[in-house]
Short mmCIF file of C-alpha atoms and ligand atoms in Angstrom, two decimals:
data_model
loop_
_atom_site.label_atom_id
_atom_site.label_comp_id
_atom_site.label_asym_id
_atom_site.label_seq_id
_atom_site.Cartn_x
_atom_site.Cartn_y
_atom_site.Cartn_z
CA MET A 101 -46.41 59.59 -100.71
CA ALA A 102 -48.45 57.50 -98.32
CA LEU A 103 -50.86 56.71 -101.11
CA VAL A 104 -48.12 55.34 -103.29
CA ALA A 105 -46.87 53.23 -100.40
CA VAL A 106 -50.35 51.80 -99.86
CA GLY A 107 -50.57 51.02 -103.56
CA VAL A 108 -47.24 49.22 -103.53
CA LEU A 109 -48.27 47.22 -100.50
CA ALA A 110 -51.55 46.20 -102.07
CA THR A 111 -49.64 45.13 -105.17
CA ALA A 112 -47.18 43.11 -103.13
CA CYS A 113 -49.91 41.00 -101.60
CA GLY A 114 -51.98 40.91 -104.78
CA SER A 115 -51.78 38.30 -107.49
CA GLY A 116 -47.98 38.35 -107.18
CA GLY A 117 -45.36 37.69 -109.80
CA GLU A 118 -46.10 39.40 -113.06
CA THR A 119 -46.14 43.12 -113.52
CA THR A 120 -47.33 45.11 -116.47
CA ALA A 121 -44.66 46.03 -118.99
CA GLU A 122 -43.56 49.60 -118.39
CA GLY A 123 -43.60 52.43 -120.83
CA GLY A 124 -45.69 51.00 -123.61
CA ALA A 125 -49.31 51.61 -124.48
CA PRO A 126 -51.92 50.30 -122.03
CA ALA A 127 -52.43 46.57 -122.23
CA SER A 128 -54.91 45.79 -124.94
CA GLY A 129 -56.08 42.73 -123.07
CA GLY A 130 -55.01 40.67 -126.03
CA GLY A 131 -51.52 39.87 -124.74
CA ASP A 132 -50.71 37.72 -121.75
CA SER A 133 -49.50 40.51 -119.47
CA THR A 134 -51.37 40.98 -116.20
CA ILE A 135 -53.83 43.86 -116.11
CA THR A 136 -52.99 46.50 -113.50
CA MET A 137 -55.89 48.49 -112.06
CA GLY A 138 -55.53 51.58 -109.90
CA PHE A 139 -58.57 51.89 -107.64
CA ALA A 140 -59.14 55.16 -105.75
CA GLN A 141 -61.64 54.36 -103.00
CA VAL A 142 -63.65 57.01 -101.15
CA GLY A 143 -62.69 55.94 -97.64
CA ALA A 144 -63.87 53.59 -94.92
CA GLU A 145 -66.81 55.66 -93.71
CA SER A 146 -69.49 52.98 -93.51
CA GLY A 147 -70.35 49.29 -93.46
CA TRP A 148 -71.29 49.68 -97.12
CA ARG A 149 -67.82 50.96 -97.96
CA THR A 150 -66.08 48.14 -96.08
CA ALA A 151 -68.14 45.57 -98.00
CA ASN A 152 -67.44 47.38 -101.28
CA THR A 153 -63.67 47.43 -100.66
CA LYS A 154 -63.71 43.72 -99.85
CA SER A 155 -65.70 42.99 -103.00
CA VAL A 156 -63.26 44.95 -105.19
CA GLN A 157 -60.17 43.35 -103.62
CA GLU A 158 -61.51 39.80 -103.75
CA SER A 159 -62.80 40.17 -107.30
CA ALA A 160 -59.49 41.56 -108.55
CA LYS A 161 -57.72 38.56 -107.08
CA ALA A 162 -60.23 36.15 -108.59
CA ALA A 163 -59.92 37.84 -111.99
CA GLY A 164 -56.10 37.81 -111.88
CA ILE A 165 -56.01 41.61 -111.94
CA ASP A 166 -53.15 43.33 -110.14
CA LEU A 167 -54.88 45.90 -107.90
CA LYS A 168 -53.34 49.09 -106.59
CA PHE A 169 -55.71 50.31 -103.91
CA SER A 170 -55.88 53.66 -102.11
CA ASP A 171 -58.22 55.08 -99.44
CA ALA A 172 -58.92 58.82 -99.79
CA GLN A 173 -60.45 59.26 -96.34
CA GLN A 174 -63.43 61.05 -97.89
CA LYS A 175 -61.21 63.83 -99.32
CA GLN A 176 -61.31 64.71 -103.00
CA GLU A 177 -57.74 66.04 -102.97
CA ASN A 178 -56.49 62.62 -101.81
CA GLN A 179 -58.39 60.90 -104.60
CA ILE A 180 -56.96 63.27 -107.18
CA LYS A 181 -53.44 62.57 -105.86
CA ALA A 182 -54.07 58.83 -106.03
CA ILE A 183 -55.32 59.06 -109.62
CA ARG A 184 -52.28 61.13 -110.61
CA SER A 185 -50.01 58.54 -109.04
CA TYR A 186 -51.77 55.78 -111.00
CA ILE A 187 -51.24 57.79 -114.19
CA GLN A 188 -47.55 58.14 -113.34
CA GLN A 189 -47.29 54.42 -112.65
CA LYS A 190 -48.88 53.77 -116.05
CA VAL A 191 -51.54 51.41 -114.78
CA ASP A 192 -53.71 49.83 -117.49
CA VAL A 193 -57.02 51.06 -116.13
CA ILE A 194 -58.19 53.40 -113.39
CA ALA A 195 -61.39 52.84 -111.45
CA PHE A 196 -62.71 55.14 -108.78
CA SER A 197 -65.69 56.06 -106.71
CA PRO A 198 -65.75 59.87 -106.74
CA VAL A 199 -66.29 61.26 -103.25
CA VAL A 200 -68.14 64.29 -104.67
CA GLU A 201 -69.69 64.91 -108.10
CA SER A 202 -67.86 68.07 -109.20
CA GLY A 203 -64.30 69.02 -109.99
CA TRP A 204 -62.94 66.01 -111.86
CA ASP A 205 -62.43 67.32 -115.40
CA THR A 206 -58.73 68.22 -115.11
CA VAL A 207 -57.52 64.94 -113.67
CA LEU A 208 -59.76 62.92 -115.98
CA GLN A 209 -58.33 64.81 -118.95
CA GLU A 210 -54.86 63.88 -117.71
CA ALA A 211 -55.83 60.20 -117.66
CA LYS A 212 -57.30 60.50 -121.14
CA ALA A 213 -54.15 62.19 -122.43
CA ALA A 214 -52.12 59.31 -120.97
CA ASN A 215 -54.42 56.91 -122.79
CA ILE A 216 -55.56 55.22 -119.58
CA PRO A 217 -59.26 54.32 -119.56
CA VAL A 218 -61.30 55.30 -116.50
CA ILE A 219 -64.28 53.43 -115.08
CA LEU A 220 -66.56 55.11 -112.54
CA THR A 221 -67.91 52.81 -109.88
CA ASP A 222 -70.61 53.50 -107.32
CA ARG A 223 -70.76 57.31 -107.61
CA ALA A 224 -71.14 59.63 -110.59
CA VAL A 225 -69.31 62.77 -111.71
CA ASP A 226 -71.12 65.77 -113.20
CA SER A 227 -68.65 66.35 -116.07
CA PRO A 228 -70.57 67.14 -119.26
CA ASP A 229 -67.78 65.45 -121.26
CA LYS A 230 -68.79 61.80 -121.26
CA THR A 231 -65.66 60.78 -123.16
CA LEU A 232 -63.64 61.26 -119.96
CA TYR A 233 -64.74 57.83 -118.73
CA LYS A 234 -65.75 54.56 -120.36
CA THR A 235 -68.68 53.57 -118.22
CA PHE A 236 -70.38 54.14 -114.89
CA LEU A 237 -71.27 51.11 -112.78
CA GLY A 238 -73.48 51.68 -109.77
CA SER A 239 -76.91 52.19 -108.26
CA ASP A 240 -79.65 54.57 -109.28
CA PHE A 241 -79.66 56.80 -106.18
CA VAL A 242 -82.66 58.90 -107.28
CA GLU A 243 -84.66 55.69 -107.50
CA GLU A 244 -83.51 54.74 -103.99
CA GLY A 245 -84.73 58.07 -102.63
CA LYS A 246 -88.05 57.57 -104.40
CA LYS A 247 -88.48 54.12 -102.87
CA ALA A 248 -87.91 55.61 -99.41
CA GLY A 249 -90.52 58.29 -100.13
CA GLN A 250 -93.04 55.80 -101.52
CA TRP A 251 -92.94 53.70 -98.36
CA LEU A 252 -93.57 56.80 -96.28
CA VAL A 253 -96.49 57.90 -98.43
CA GLU A 254 -98.08 54.45 -98.05
CA GLN A 255 -97.52 54.34 -94.29
CA TYR A 256 -99.21 57.67 -93.72
CA ALA A 257 -101.89 57.31 -96.39
CA SER A 258 -104.79 57.49 -93.95
CA GLU A 259 -103.37 60.28 -91.77
CA THR A 260 -104.30 63.89 -92.32
CA GLY A 261 -102.07 65.75 -89.82
CA ASP A 262 -98.55 66.98 -90.51
CA VAL A 263 -95.76 64.41 -90.68
CA ASN A 264 -92.56 65.99 -89.36
CA ILE A 265 -89.50 64.53 -91.04
CA VAL A 266 -85.81 65.03 -90.27
CA GLU A 267 -83.22 64.03 -92.84
CA LEU A 268 -79.63 62.94 -92.34
CA GLN A 269 -77.89 63.58 -95.63
CA GLY A 270 -74.81 61.78 -96.90
CA THR A 271 -71.51 63.52 -97.63
CA THR A 272 -72.15 67.03 -98.96
CA GLY A 273 -71.82 67.18 -102.73
CA SER A 274 -71.74 63.39 -103.20
CA ALA A 275 -73.99 61.79 -105.80
CA PRO A 276 -75.82 59.55 -103.29
CA ALA A 277 -76.56 62.53 -101.01
CA ASN A 278 -77.77 64.73 -103.85
CA ASP A 279 -79.84 62.04 -105.52
CA ARG A 280 -81.32 60.33 -102.47
CA LYS A 281 -82.48 63.74 -101.27
CA ALA A 282 -83.95 64.66 -104.65
CA GLY A 283 -85.78 61.34 -105.23
CA PHE A 284 -87.31 61.42 -101.75
CA ALA A 285 -88.33 65.09 -102.03
CA GLU A 286 -89.99 64.46 -105.38
CA VAL A 287 -92.24 61.71 -104.02
CA ILE A 288 -93.22 63.27 -100.69
CA GLY A 289 -93.59 66.68 -102.35
CA ALA A 290 -96.89 65.54 -103.83
CA ASP A 291 -98.54 65.81 -100.40
CA PRO A 292 -98.05 68.98 -98.33
CA LYS A 293 -98.62 67.14 -95.03
CA PHE A 294 -95.05 65.80 -95.35
CA LYS A 295 -92.74 68.43 -93.89
CA VAL A 296 -88.96 68.12 -93.85
CA ILE A 297 -88.35 70.22 -90.74
CA ALA A 298 -84.54 69.72 -90.63
CA SER A 299 -82.00 68.33 -93.08
CA GLN A 300 -78.27 68.20 -92.54
CA SER A 301 -75.21 66.16 -93.51
CA GLY A 302 -74.04 63.36 -91.24
CA ASP A 303 -71.20 62.53 -93.66
CA PHE A 304 -72.36 58.89 -93.99
CA THR A 305 -70.80 58.02 -90.60
CA ARG A 306 -72.29 56.63 -87.41
CA ALA A 307 -70.61 59.23 -85.18
CA LYS A 308 -71.86 62.16 -87.24
CA GLY A 309 -75.32 60.61 -87.51
CA LYS A 310 -75.55 60.50 -83.73
CA GLU A 311 -74.20 64.03 -83.31
CA VAL A 312 -76.59 65.60 -85.83
CA MET A 313 -79.59 63.61 -84.56
CA ASP A 314 -78.80 64.82 -81.03
CA ALA A 315 -79.04 68.39 -82.30
CA PHE A 316 -82.24 67.64 -84.25
CA LEU A 317 -83.86 66.20 -81.11
CA LYS A 318 -82.90 69.21 -79.02
CA ALA A 319 -84.27 71.69 -81.55
CA ASN A 320 -87.44 69.79 -82.53
CA PRO A 321 -89.66 68.25 -79.85
CA ASP A 322 -92.02 66.70 -82.39
CA ILE A 323 -90.18 64.47 -84.87
CA ASP A 324 -92.26 61.72 -86.50
CA VAL A 325 -89.82 60.32 -89.05
CA LEU A 326 -86.09 60.11 -89.67
CA TYR A 327 -84.87 59.55 -93.22
CA ALA A 328 -81.14 58.72 -93.16
CA HIS A 329 -79.22 58.41 -96.42
CA ASN A 330 -77.41 55.33 -95.09
CA ASP A 331 -77.68 52.68 -92.37
CA ASP A 332 -74.66 53.88 -90.42
CA MET A 333 -76.08 57.37 -89.84
CA GLY A 334 -79.39 55.75 -88.91
CA LEU A 335 -77.62 53.52 -86.39
CA GLY A 336 -75.87 56.51 -84.85
CA ALA A 337 -79.20 58.34 -84.71
CA ILE A 338 -80.80 55.39 -82.91
CA GLU A 339 -78.32 55.92 -80.07
CA ALA A 340 -79.27 59.59 -79.92
CA ILE A 341 -83.00 58.77 -79.93
CA GLU A 342 -82.61 56.20 -77.15
CA GLY A 343 -80.44 58.67 -75.25
CA ALA A 344 -83.30 61.17 -75.44
CA GLY A 345 -85.64 58.59 -73.88
CA LYS A 346 -87.56 57.85 -77.09
CA VAL A 347 -88.17 54.53 -78.79
CA PRO A 348 -86.65 54.22 -82.27
CA GLY A 349 -89.00 52.56 -84.74
CA LYS A 350 -92.04 53.54 -82.66
CA ASP A 351 -91.87 57.14 -81.38
CA ILE A 352 -89.78 58.02 -84.41
CA LYS A 353 -90.10 55.93 -87.58
CA ILE A 354 -86.79 55.36 -89.34
CA ILE A 355 -86.02 54.78 -93.02
CA THR A 356 -82.44 54.18 -94.18
CA VAL A 357 -80.58 53.12 -97.32
CA ASP A 358 -77.95 50.33 -97.85
CA ALA A 359 -79.15 47.17 -96.03
CA VAL A 360 -75.78 46.21 -94.54
CA LYS A 361 -75.87 43.59 -91.77
CA ASP A 362 -76.01 45.98 -88.79
CA GLY A 363 -78.81 47.92 -90.45
CA MET A 364 -80.71 44.74 -91.25
CA GLN A 365 -80.30 43.58 -87.64
CA ALA A 366 -81.76 46.87 -86.35
CA LEU A 367 -84.60 46.49 -88.86
CA ALA A 368 -85.30 42.93 -87.70
CA ASP A 369 -85.19 44.19 -84.08
CA GLY A 370 -87.83 46.81 -84.85
CA LYS A 371 -85.57 49.85 -84.40
CA ILE A 372 -85.57 50.72 -88.10
CA ASN A 373 -88.83 50.52 -90.07
CA TYR A 374 -87.73 50.22 -93.69
CA ILE A 375 -84.47 49.90 -95.62
CA VAL A 376 -83.88 50.58 -99.30
CA GLU A 377 -81.13 48.28 -100.51
CA CYS A 378 -77.96 49.58 -102.18
CA SER A 379 -75.61 46.79 -103.15
CA PRO A 380 -71.87 47.25 -102.50
CA LEU A 381 -70.93 44.04 -104.33
CA LEU A 382 -69.69 45.80 -107.44
CA GLY A 383 -66.33 44.00 -107.71
CA PRO A 384 -67.13 41.17 -110.14
CA GLN A 385 -68.88 43.47 -112.63
CA LEU A 386 -66.09 46.03 -112.35
CA MET A 387 -63.39 43.48 -113.20
CA ASP A 388 -65.48 42.21 -116.08
CA LEU A 389 -65.97 45.72 -117.47
CA ALA A 390 -62.24 46.49 -117.10
CA LYS A 391 -61.31 43.40 -119.10
CA LYS A 392 -63.81 44.28 -121.81
CA VAL A 393 -62.66 47.89 -122.05
CA LEU A 394 -59.01 46.80 -122.34
CA ALA A 395 -59.92 44.22 -124.96
CA GLY A 396 -61.45 47.03 -127.03
CA GLU A 397 -64.99 45.71 -126.67
CA THR A 398 -67.85 48.18 -126.39
CA VAL A 399 -69.43 48.43 -122.98
CA PRO A 400 -72.67 50.19 -122.03
CA ASP A 401 -72.28 53.82 -120.84
CA ARG A 402 -74.22 52.98 -117.72
CA VAL A 403 -74.58 49.73 -115.77
CA VAL A 404 -77.26 50.00 -113.06
CA THR A 405 -77.10 47.75 -110.00
CA GLU A 406 -80.20 45.75 -109.20
CA GLU A 407 -81.60 46.20 -105.73
CA THR A 408 -84.65 45.70 -103.57
CA THR A 409 -86.24 47.00 -100.34
CA PHE A 410 -86.78 45.40 -96.92
CA THR A 411 -89.52 45.58 -94.33
CA GLN A 412 -88.94 44.31 -90.79
CA GLU A 413 -90.36 40.87 -91.64
CA GLN A 414 -88.29 40.59 -94.81
CA ALA A 415 -85.16 41.54 -92.86
CA LYS A 416 -85.71 38.67 -90.42
CA GLN A 417 -85.87 36.26 -93.34
CA ALA A 418 -82.92 37.70 -95.25
CA LEU A 419 -80.50 38.14 -92.32
CA PRO A 420 -79.21 34.57 -91.96
CA THR A 421 -77.92 34.49 -95.54
CA ARG A 422 -76.91 38.13 -95.89
CA GLN A 423 -73.36 38.41 -97.28
CA TYR A 424 -72.47 41.83 -95.90
O1 GYE E 37 -74.76 54.31 -99.38
C1 GYE E 37 -72.91 54.85 -97.99
C2 GYE E 37 -71.48 55.02 -98.33
O2 GYE E 37 -71.77 55.68 -102.38
C3 GYE E 37 -73.55 54.16 -102.33
O3 GYE E 37 -71.50 55.60 -99.63
C4 GYE E 37 -72.40 54.71 -101.62
C5 GYE E 37 -72.70 55.26 -100.25
C6 GYE E 37 -73.38 54.32 -99.29
O4 GYE E 37 -70.74 55.67 -97.43
O5 GYE E 37 -73.08 54.01 -96.89
#
């Protein structure tokens, strides 16, 4: 119920005026009716997510797409409800960022049966049936994990002793948590001196990052490195590290992923050592893909976001013009 209400609200302050004709087949893009997109967002768990939501909302407006937006508060059941409500409302296209990878086949089959194309943004699903969605737009999270691992390998190249690493994982079962863990493990696995001594989910939030890091610090007196799957968990962990009387960035080296403003500030301030960028600005490409799909044009199965990495010096230079 609440989800529908949110959708209606978002519509009311959207492009205004026109609505999609009811009942008929999805807009082909050829007519002059406004495209309606139902977007089922993960939640508002991080700075990345806030920037992503803003990008989607602003791009829909700019593209003249009528956006119905819902926030699932990191719960798959809420996302499934939102998608079902979009199917019922006969939107032209559904886009969503799946909170976890598994368990989507049924609802995606329902969308397919209703002839409503689905676009995955940001996170992947593990359905073997690739006909359940038109395309997947987002980052290569395995690559991000590898970049984090490569920096670590370079930093400790001349050291021979053990390097004790703790890992703050993203939301359990999510594509970025699974893949960032796997990519990192693959790279550091080549040298047995790298030891992941604790690894646990911090749910991509600052509060959980702090809580789990507190526990890590209590259980492990000798932590050399923290690898956090996003900036927010890293920022929460910094509070825990300072609270334990240690110096983040020095006593414990910190690597995070995202490169949102607060993370970049901490990097420039020397509290984080390295950030692997993950761009949340997916809105313009998403709107473009939706228009193409509805116009019957072929789109690539996979559109990978371009991204970079930042050292402390690079963060200082990039900060003044950073958009998010
Ligand atoms: O890294 C994290 C967010 O799916 C890429 O989700 C996204 C991740 C991002 O909560 O901050």
